[in-house]
JSON list of C-alpha atoms in Angstrom, two decimals:
[
{"chain": "N", "resi": 22, "resn": "MET", "atom": "CA", "xyz": [-0.33, 0.07, -0.11]},
{"chain": "N", "resi": 23, "resn": "THR", "atom": "CA", "xyz": [1.40, 3.36, -0.96]},
{"chain": "N", "resi": 24, "resn": "GLY", "atom": "CA", "xyz": [-0.61, 5.49, 1.03]},
{"chain": "N", "resi": 25, "resn": "HIS", "atom": "CA", "xyz": [-2.38, 7.43, -1.28]},
{"chain": "N", "resi": 26, "resn": "GLN", "atom": "CA", "xyz": [-6.01, 7.60, -1.33]},
{"chain": "N", "resi": 27, "resn": "LEU", "atom": "CA", "xyz": [-8.29, 7.64, -4.08]},
{"chain": "N", "resi": 28, "resn": "LYS", "atom": "CA", "xyz": [-10.40, 11.19, -4.31]},
{"chain": "N", "resi": 29, "resn": "ILE", "atom": "CA", "xyz": [-13.76, 11.36, -5.72]},
{"chain": "N", "resi": 30, "resn": "VAL", "atom": "CA", "xyz": [-15.42, 13.76, -7.44]},
{"chain": "N", "resi": 31, "resn": "ARG", "atom": "CA", "xyz": [-19.48, 13.99, -7.63]},
{"chain": "N", "resi": 32, "resn": "VAL", "atom": "CA", "xyz": [-20.60, 16.37, -10.38]},
{"chain": "N", "resi": 33, "resn": "VAL", "atom": "CA", "xyz": [-24.29, 17.04, -10.60]},
{"chain": "N", "resi": 34, "resn": "SER", "atom": "CA", "xyz": [-26.06, 18.85, -13.50]},
{"chain": "N", "resi": 35, "resn": "CYS", "atom": "CA", "xyz": [-29.28, 20.13, -12.95]},
{"chain": "N", "resi": 36, "resn": "GLY", "atom": "CA", "xyz": [-31.75, 23.00, -14.26]},
{"chain": "N", "resi": 37, "resn": "HIS", "atom": "CA", "xyz": [-33.05, 26.00, -12.24]},
{"chain": "N", "resi": 38, "resn": "ASN", "atom": "CA", "xyz": [-36.39, 25.93, -14.35]},
{"chain": "N", "resi": 39, "resn": "HIS", "atom": "CA", "xyz": [-36.97, 22.59, -12.24]},
{"chain": "N", "resi": 40, "resn": "MET", "atom": "CA", "xyz": [-36.58, 24.14, -9.17]},
{"chain": "N", "resi": 41, "resn": "LYS", "atom": "CA", "xyz": [-39.15, 27.12, -8.96]},
{"chain": "N", "resi": 42, "resn": "HIS", "atom": "CA", "xyz": [-40.49, 25.43, -5.54]},
{"chain": "N", "resi": 43, "resn": "GLY", "atom": "CA", "xyz": [-37.22, 25.29, -3.69]},
{"chain": "N", "resi": 44, "resn": "LEU", "atom": "CA", "xyz": [-33.71, 24.17, -4.50]},
{"chain": "N", "resi": 45, "resn": "LEU", "atom": "CA", "xyz": [-32.55, 20.41, -4.52]},
{"chain": "N", "resi": 46, "resn": "ALA", "atom": "CA", "xyz": [-30.57, 18.98, -1.73]},
{"chain": "N", "resi": 47, "resn": "GLU", "atom": "CA", "xyz": [-27.93, 18.78, -4.56]},
{"chain": "N", "resi": 48, "resn": "TRP", "atom": "CA", "xyz": [-27.84, 22.14, -5.20]},
{"chain": "N", "resi": 49, "resn": "THR", "atom": "CA", "xyz": [-27.58, 23.58, -1.55]},
{"chain": "N", "resi": 50, "resn": "THR", "atom": "CA", "xyz": [-24.92, 21.08, -0.17]},
{"chain": "N", "resi": 51, "resn": "ALA", "atom": "CA", "xyz": [-22.38, 21.16, -3.04]},
{"chain": "N", "resi": 52, "resn": "ASP", "atom": "CA", "xyz": [-19.29, 21.73, -2.21]},
{"chain": "N", "resi": 53, "resn": "VAL", "atom": "CA", "xyz": [-18.73, 23.62, -5.38]},
{"chain": "N", "resi": 54, "resn": "GLN", "atom": "CA", "xyz": [-21.89, 25.47, -6.75]},
{"chain": "N", "resi": 55, "resn": "VAL", "atom": "CA", "xyz": [-21.08, 26.30, -10.75]},
{"chain": "N", "resi": 56, "resn": "ILE", "atom": "CA", "xyz": [-23.94, 28.84, -12.38]},
{"chain": "N", "resi": 57, "resn": "ALA", "atom": "CA", "xyz": [-23.72, 28.43, -16.19]},
{"chain": "N", "resi": 58, "resn": "ARG", "atom": "CA", "xyz": [-26.11, 31.33, -16.87]},
{"chain": "N", "resi": 59, "resn": "ARG", "atom": "CA", "xyz": [-26.73, 34.70, -16.71]},
{"chain": "N", "resi": 60, "resn": "GLU", "atom": "CA", "xyz": [-28.89, 35.08, -13.77]},
{"chain": "N", "resi": 61, "resn": "PRO", "atom": "CA", "xyz": [-28.19, 33.68, -10.18]},
{"chain": "N", "resi": 62, "resn": "PRO", "atom": "CA", "xyz": [-30.62, 31.07, -8.80]},
{"chain": "N", "resi": 63, "resn": "LEU", "atom": "CA", "xyz": [-33.77, 32.95, -7.46]},
{"chain": "N", "resi": 64, "resn": "HIS", "atom": "CA", "xyz": [-33.67, 31.20, -4.20]},
{"chain": "N", "resi": 65, "resn": "ASP", "atom": "CA", "xyz": [-29.86, 31.86, -3.60]},
{"chain": "N", "resi": 66, "resn": "LEU", "atom": "CA", "xyz": [-28.54, 31.19, -0.45]},
{"chain": "N", "resi": 67, "resn": "PRO", "atom": "CA", "xyz": [-25.71, 31.99, 1.75]},
{"chain": "N", "resi": 68, "resn": "LEU", "atom": "CA", "xyz": [-22.92, 30.05, 1.24]},
{"chain": "N", "resi": 69, "resn": "THR", "atom": "CA", "xyz": [-21.40, 27.96, 4.17]},
{"chain": "N", "resi": 70, "resn": "ALA", "atom": "CA", "xyz": [-17.53, 28.43, 5.29]},
{"chain": "N", "resi": 71, "resn": "ASP", "atom": "CA", "xyz": [-16.86, 25.19, 2.91]},
{"chain": "N", "resi": 72, "resn": "GLN", "atom": "CA", "xyz": [-18.52, 26.20, -0.01]},
{"chain": "N", "resi": 73, "resn": "VAL", "atom": "CA", "xyz": [-17.30, 28.00, -2.98]},
{"chain": "N", "resi": 74, "resn": "ARG", "atom": "CA", "xyz": [-19.68, 29.68, -5.68]},
{"chain": "N", "resi": 75, "resn": "VAL", "atom": "CA", "xyz": [-18.47, 29.72, -9.28]},
{"chain": "N", "resi": 76, "resn": "HIS", "atom": "CA", "xyz": [-20.58, 31.82, -11.61]},
{"chain": "N", "resi": 77, "resn": "HIS", "atom": "CA", "xyz": [-19.83, 32.36, -15.20]},
{"chain": "N", "resi": 78, "resn": "ALA", "atom": "CA", "xyz": [-22.32, 33.36, -18.00]},
{"chain": "N", "resi": 79, "resn": "LEU", "atom": "CA", "xyz": [-22.48, 30.70, -21.24]},
{"chain": "N", "resi": 80, "resn": "ALA", "atom": "CA", "xyz": [-24.71, 31.64, -23.71]},
{"chain": "N", "resi": 81, "resn": "ASN", "atom": "CA", "xyz": [-27.45, 28.92, -24.38]},
{"chain": "N", "resi": 82, "resn": "PRO", "atom": "CA", "xyz": [-26.80, 26.09, -27.16]},
{"chain": "N", "resi": 83, "resn": "PHE", "atom": "CA", "xyz": [-30.54, 25.98, -27.40]},
{"chain": "N", "resi": 84, "resn": "ARG", "atom": "CA", "xyz": [-30.87, 29.31, -28.74]},
{"chain": "N", "resi": 85, "resn": "VAL", "atom": "CA", "xyz": [-28.95, 27.93, -31.87]},
{"chain": "N", "resi": 86, "resn": "ASP", "atom": "CA", "xyz": [-30.84, 26.31, -34.54]},
{"chain": "N", "resi": 87, "resn": "GLU", "atom": "CA", "xyz": [-28.97, 23.63, -35.25]},
{"chain": "N", "resi": 88, "resn": "LEU", "atom": "CA", "xyz": [-28.17, 22.52, -31.65]},
{"chain": "N", "resi": 89, "resn": "ARG", "atom": "CA", "xyz": [-31.63, 23.15, -30.27]},
{"chain": "N", "resi": 90, "resn": "ASP", "atom": "CA", "xyz": [-32.71, 19.33, -30.50]},
{"chain": "N", "resi": 91, "resn": "LEU", "atom": "CA", "xyz": [-29.38, 18.17, -29.09]},
{"chain": "N", "resi": 92, "resn": "GLY", "atom": "CA", "xyz": [-28.47, 17.98, -25.41]},
{"chain": "N", "resi": 93, "resn": "GLY", "atom": "CA", "xyz": [-25.49, 18.32, -23.23]},
{"chain": "N", "resi": 94, "resn": "LEU", "atom": "CA", "xyz": [-24.32, 14.50, -24.12]},
{"chain": "N", "resi": 95, "resn": "ASP", "atom": "CA", "xyz": [-23.81, 15.56, -27.90]},
{"chain": "N", "resi": 96, "resn": "GLU", "atom": "CA", "xyz": [-20.42, 16.90, -29.11]},
{"chain": "N", "resi": 97, "resn": "PRO", "atom": "CA", "xyz": [-21.80, 19.66, -31.11]},
{"chain": "N", "resi": 98, "resn": "VAL", "atom": "CA", "xyz": [-22.85, 20.99, -27.96]},
{"chain": "N", "resi": 99, "resn": "GLN", "atom": "CA", "xyz": [-20.02, 20.38, -25.63]},
{"chain": "N", "resi": 100, "resn": "ASP", "atom": "CA", "xyz": [-18.07, 22.19, -28.69]},
{"chain": "N", "resi": 101, "resn": "PHE", "atom": "CA", "xyz": [-20.19, 25.01, -28.62]},
{"chain": "N", "resi": 102, "resn": "LEU", "atom": "CA", "xyz": [-19.39, 25.76, -24.97]},
{"chain": "N", "resi": 103, "resn": "GLN", "atom": "CA", "xyz": [-15.86, 25.08, -25.23]},
{"chain": "N", "resi": 104, "resn": "ALA", "atom": "CA", "xyz": [-15.66, 27.53, -28.05]},
{"chain": "N", "resi": 105, "resn": "GLN", "atom": "CA", "xyz": [-16.76, 30.28, -25.61]},
{"chain": "N", "resi": 106, "resn": "PRO", "atom": "CA", "xyz": [-14.35, 32.66, -23.91]},
{"chain": "N", "resi": 107, "resn": "GLU", "atom": "CA", "xyz": [-16.04, 32.15, -20.51]},
{"chain": "N", "resi": 108, "resn": "TRP", "atom": "CA", "xyz": [-15.49, 28.88, -20.43]},
{"chain": "N", "resi": 109, "resn": "THR", "atom": "CA", "xyz": [-12.10, 28.58, -20.01]},
{"chain": "N", "resi": 110, "resn": "ASP", "atom": "CA", "xyz": [-12.82, 30.83, -16.80]},
{"chain": "N", "resi": 111, "resn": "LEU", "atom": "CA", "xyz": [-15.58, 28.82, -16.03]},
{"chain": "N", "resi": 112, "resn": "LEU", "atom": "CA", "xyz": [-13.75, 25.10, -15.94]},
{"chain": "N", "resi": 113, "resn": "ASN", "atom": "CA", "xyz": [-10.58, 26.88, -14.37]},
{"chain": "N", "resi": 114, "resn": "ASP", "atom": "CA", "xyz": [-12.47, 28.54, -11.18]},
{"chain": "N", "resi": 115, "resn": "THR", "atom": "CA", "xyz": [-14.26, 25.25, -10.56]},
{"chain": "N", "resi": 116, "resn": "LEU", "atom": "CA", "xyz": [-10.95, 23.05, -11.00]},
{"chain": "N", "resi": 117, "resn": "ALA", "atom": "CA", "xyz": [-9.43, 25.22, -8.44]},
{"chain": "N", "resi": 118, "resn": "ALA", "atom": "CA", "xyz": [-12.15, 25.37, -5.90]},
{"chain": "N", "resi": 119, "resn": "ILE", "atom": "CA", "xyz": [-12.23, 21.37, -6.24]},
{"chain": "N", "resi": 120, "resn": "GLY", "atom": "CA", "xyz": [-8.16, 21.39, -6.16]},
{"chain": "N", "resi": 121, "resn": "ARG", "atom": "CA", "xyz": [-8.43, 23.26, -2.70]},
{"chain": "N", "resi": 122, "resn": "HIS", "atom": "CA", "xyz": [-11.24, 21.18, -1.09]},
{"chain": "N", "resi": 123, "resn": "PHE", "atom": "CA", "xyz": [-8.44, 18.24, -1.78]},
{"chain": "N", "resi": 124, "resn": "GLU", "atom": "CA", "xyz": [-5.76, 20.29, -0.67]},
{"chain": "N", "resi": 125, "resn": "SER", "atom": "CA", "xyz": [-7.51, 20.88, 2.75]},
{"chain": "N", "resi": 126, "resn": "GLY", "atom": "CA", "xyz": [-7.76, 16.94, 3.10]},
{"chain": "N", "resi": 127, "resn": "ARG", "atom": "CA", "xyz": [-11.28, 16.20, 1.59]},
{"chain": "N", "resi": 128, "resn": "THR", "atom": "CA", "xyz": [-11.25, 13.00, -0.36]},
{"chain": "N", "resi": 129, "resn": "VAL", "atom": "CA", "xyz": [-14.69, 13.57, -1.66]},
{"chain": "N", "resi": 130, "resn": "VAL", "atom": "CA", "xyz": [-16.06, 16.41, -3.42]},
{"chain": "N", "resi": 131, "resn": "THR", "atom": "CA", "xyz": [-19.37, 17.27, -4.67]},
{"chain": "N", "resi": 132, "resn": "ALA", "atom": "CA", "xyz": [-19.89, 20.23, -7.59]},
{"chain": "N", "resi": 133, "resn": "ALA", "atom": "CA", "xyz": [-23.36, 20.94, -8.88]},
{"chain": "N", "resi": 134, "resn": "VAL", "atom": "CA", "xyz": [-23.20, 22.94, -12.11]},
{"chain": "N", "resi": 135, "resn": "MET", "atom": "CA", "xyz": [-26.48, 24.86, -13.02]},
{"chain": "N", "resi": 136, "resn": "CYS", "atom": "CA", "xyz": [-28.37, 26.27, -16.08]},
{"chain": "N", "resi": 137, "resn": "SER", "atom": "CA", "xyz": [-31.64, 26.95, -16.94]},
{"chain": "N", "resi": 138, "resn": "GLY", "atom": "CA", "xyz": [-33.01, 23.70, -17.99]},
{"chain": "N", "resi": 139, "resn": "GLY", "atom": "CA", "xyz": [-30.54, 21.23, -17.32]},
{"chain": "N", "resi": 140, "resn": "HIS", "atom": "CA", "xyz": [-30.32, 19.45, -20.51]},
{"chain": "N", "resi": 141, "resn": "ASP", "atom": "CA", "xyz": [-27.96, 21.62, -22.31]},
{"chain": "N", "resi": 142, "resn": "ARG", "atom": "CA", "xyz": [-24.98, 23.93, -20.61]},
{"chain": "N", "resi": 143, "resn": "SER", "atom": "CA", "xyz": [-25.16, 22.14, -17.09]},
{"chain": "N", "resi": 144, "resn": "VAL", "atom": "CA", "xyz": [-25.02, 18.65, -18.65]},
{"chain": "N", "resi": 145, "resn": "ALA", "atom": "CA", "xyz": [-22.13, 19.70, -20.77]},
{"chain": "N", "resi": 146, "resn": "ALA", "atom": "CA", "xyz": [-20.12, 21.27, -18.55]},
{"chain": "N", "resi": 147, "resn": "ALA", "atom": "CA", "xyz": [-20.27, 18.22, -16.04]},
{"chain": "N", "resi": 148, "resn": "GLU", "atom": "CA", "xyz": [-19.62, 15.99, -18.72]},
{"chain": "N", "resi": 149, "resn": "LEU", "atom": "CA", "xyz": [-16.42, 18.20, -19.98]},
{"chain": "N", "resi": 150, "resn": "LEU", "atom": "CA", "xyz": [-15.28, 18.78, -16.09]},
{"chain": "N", "resi": 151, "resn": "VAL", "atom": "CA", "xyz": [-15.63, 15.07, -15.35]},
{"chain": "N", "resi": 152, "resn": "ARG", "atom": "CA", "xyz": [-13.27, 14.33, -18.20]},
{"chain": "N", "resi": 153, "resn": "VAL", "atom": "CA", "xyz": [-10.53, 16.76, -17.13]},
{"chain": "N", "resi": 154, "resn": "LEU", "atom": "CA", "xyz": [-10.99, 15.33, -13.38]},
{"chain": "N", "resi": 155, "resn": "LYS", "atom": "CA", "xyz": [-10.37, 11.85, -14.55]},
{"chain": "N", "resi": 156, "resn": "SER", "atom": "CA", "xyz": [-6.93, 12.73, -15.90]},
{"chain": "N", "resi": 157, "resn": "TRP", "atom": "CA", "xyz": [-5.99, 13.94, -12.11]},
{"chain": "N", "resi": 158, "resn": "PRO", "atom": "CA", "xyz": [-3.59, 11.25, -10.48]},
{"chain": "N", "resi": 159, "resn": "GLU", "atom": "CA", "xyz": [-5.55, 9.10, -7.98]},
{"chain": "N", "resi": 160, "resn": "THR", "atom": "CA", "xyz": [-8.95, 11.03, -8.74]},
{"chain": "N", "resi": 161, "resn": "ASP", "atom": "CA", "xyz": [-12.15, 9.60, -10.09]},
{"chain": "N", "resi": 162, "resn": "ALA", "atom": "CA", "xyz": [-15.15, 11.27, -11.03]},
{"chain": "N", "resi": 163, "resn": "PHE", "atom": "CA", "xyz": [-18.59, 10.70, -12.47]},
{"chain": "N", "resi": 164, "resn": "THR", "atom": "CA", "xyz": [-21.74, 12.56, -13.78]},
{"chain": "N", "resi": 165, "resn": "ARG", "atom": "CA", "xyz": [-25.43, 12.55, -12.33]},
{"chain": "N", "resi": 166, "resn": "HIS", "atom": "CA", "xyz": [-27.84, 14.71, -14.72]},
{"chain": "N", "resi": 167, "resn": "LEU", "atom": "CA", "xyz": [-31.25, 15.28, -12.72]},
{"chain": "N", "resi": 168, "resn": "HIS", "atom": "CA", "xyz": [-33.00, 17.11, -15.26]},
{"chain": "N", "resi": 169, "resn": "LEU", "atom": "CA", "xyz": [-31.43, 16.00, -18.66]},
{"chain": "N", "resi": 170, "resn": "TYR", "atom": "CA", "xyz": [-34.73, 14.26, -19.64]},
{"chain": "N", "resi": 171, "resn": "ARG", "atom": "CA", "xyz": [-36.91, 16.84, -18.80]},
{"chain": "N", "resi": 172, "resn": "ARG", "atom": "CA", "xyz": [-37.53, 19.04, -21.14]},
{"chain": "N", "resi": 173, "resn": "HIS", "atom": "CA", "xyz": [-41.20, 20.39, -21.68]},
{"chain": "N", "resi": 174, "resn": "PRO", "atom": "CA", "xyz": [-43.54, 18.34, -23.59]},
{"chain": "N", "resi": 175, "resn": "TRP", "atom": "CA", "xyz": [-46.30, 20.85, -23.73]},
{"chain": "N", "resi": 176, "resn": "VAL", "atom": "CA", "xyz": [-44.09, 23.34, -25.49]},
{"chain": "N", "resi": 177, "resn": "PRO", "atom": "CA", "xyz": [-44.48, 22.55, -29.41]},
{"chain": "N", "resi": 178, "resn": "ALA", "atom": "CA", "xyz": [-41.48, 22.35, -31.53]},
{"chain": "N", "resi": 179, "resn": "LEU", "atom": "CA", "xyz": [-42.28, 25.35, -33.90]},
{"chain": "N", "resi": 180, "resn": "ALA", "atom": "CA", "xyz": [-42.51, 27.56, -30.63]},
{"chain": "N", "resi": 181, "resn": "ARG", "atom": "CA", "xyz": [-39.15, 26.16, -29.53]},
{"chain": "N", "resi": 182, "resn": "ARG", "atom": "CA", "xyz": [-37.95, 27.15, -32.49]},
{"chain": "N", "resi": 183, "resn": "GLY", "atom": "CA", "xyz": [-38.96, 30.54, -32.37]},
{"chain": "N", "resi": 184, "resn": "ALA", "atom": "CA", "xyz": [-41.17, 30.21, -35.68]}
]
């Protein structure tokens, strides 16, 4: 045994629109809260001493016609996020916050990524974060997407396309 301990990062994606009646425990208890939308959450709660909040406004791929029917698991949506100048700051700030938790002796860290709907930006950001975290030595990471398949079925496709 080398004395090294595996570090775990749980990355949760969620959508603000699905939390109108209160925030999810996965968001409120996350060690690192990442907001990938212009507006902060409506129910913004104060952070505890150990929590970190990262906020960078990323453009919504849902507003791009050729990306509208895709989600954050799709490579074109991930490419769209990575092409934005704000992406690098969001990624670096989030990785630094996770790293600080590990440096303080933590071996398990939860990061929650929020966008508006929980389908595009938060999912893509979570997947891209995990990809980087898995390259860290003695670190494993995984995602949990809370709202990925909860698009509102009552919105007609033509309305979603702005037609």
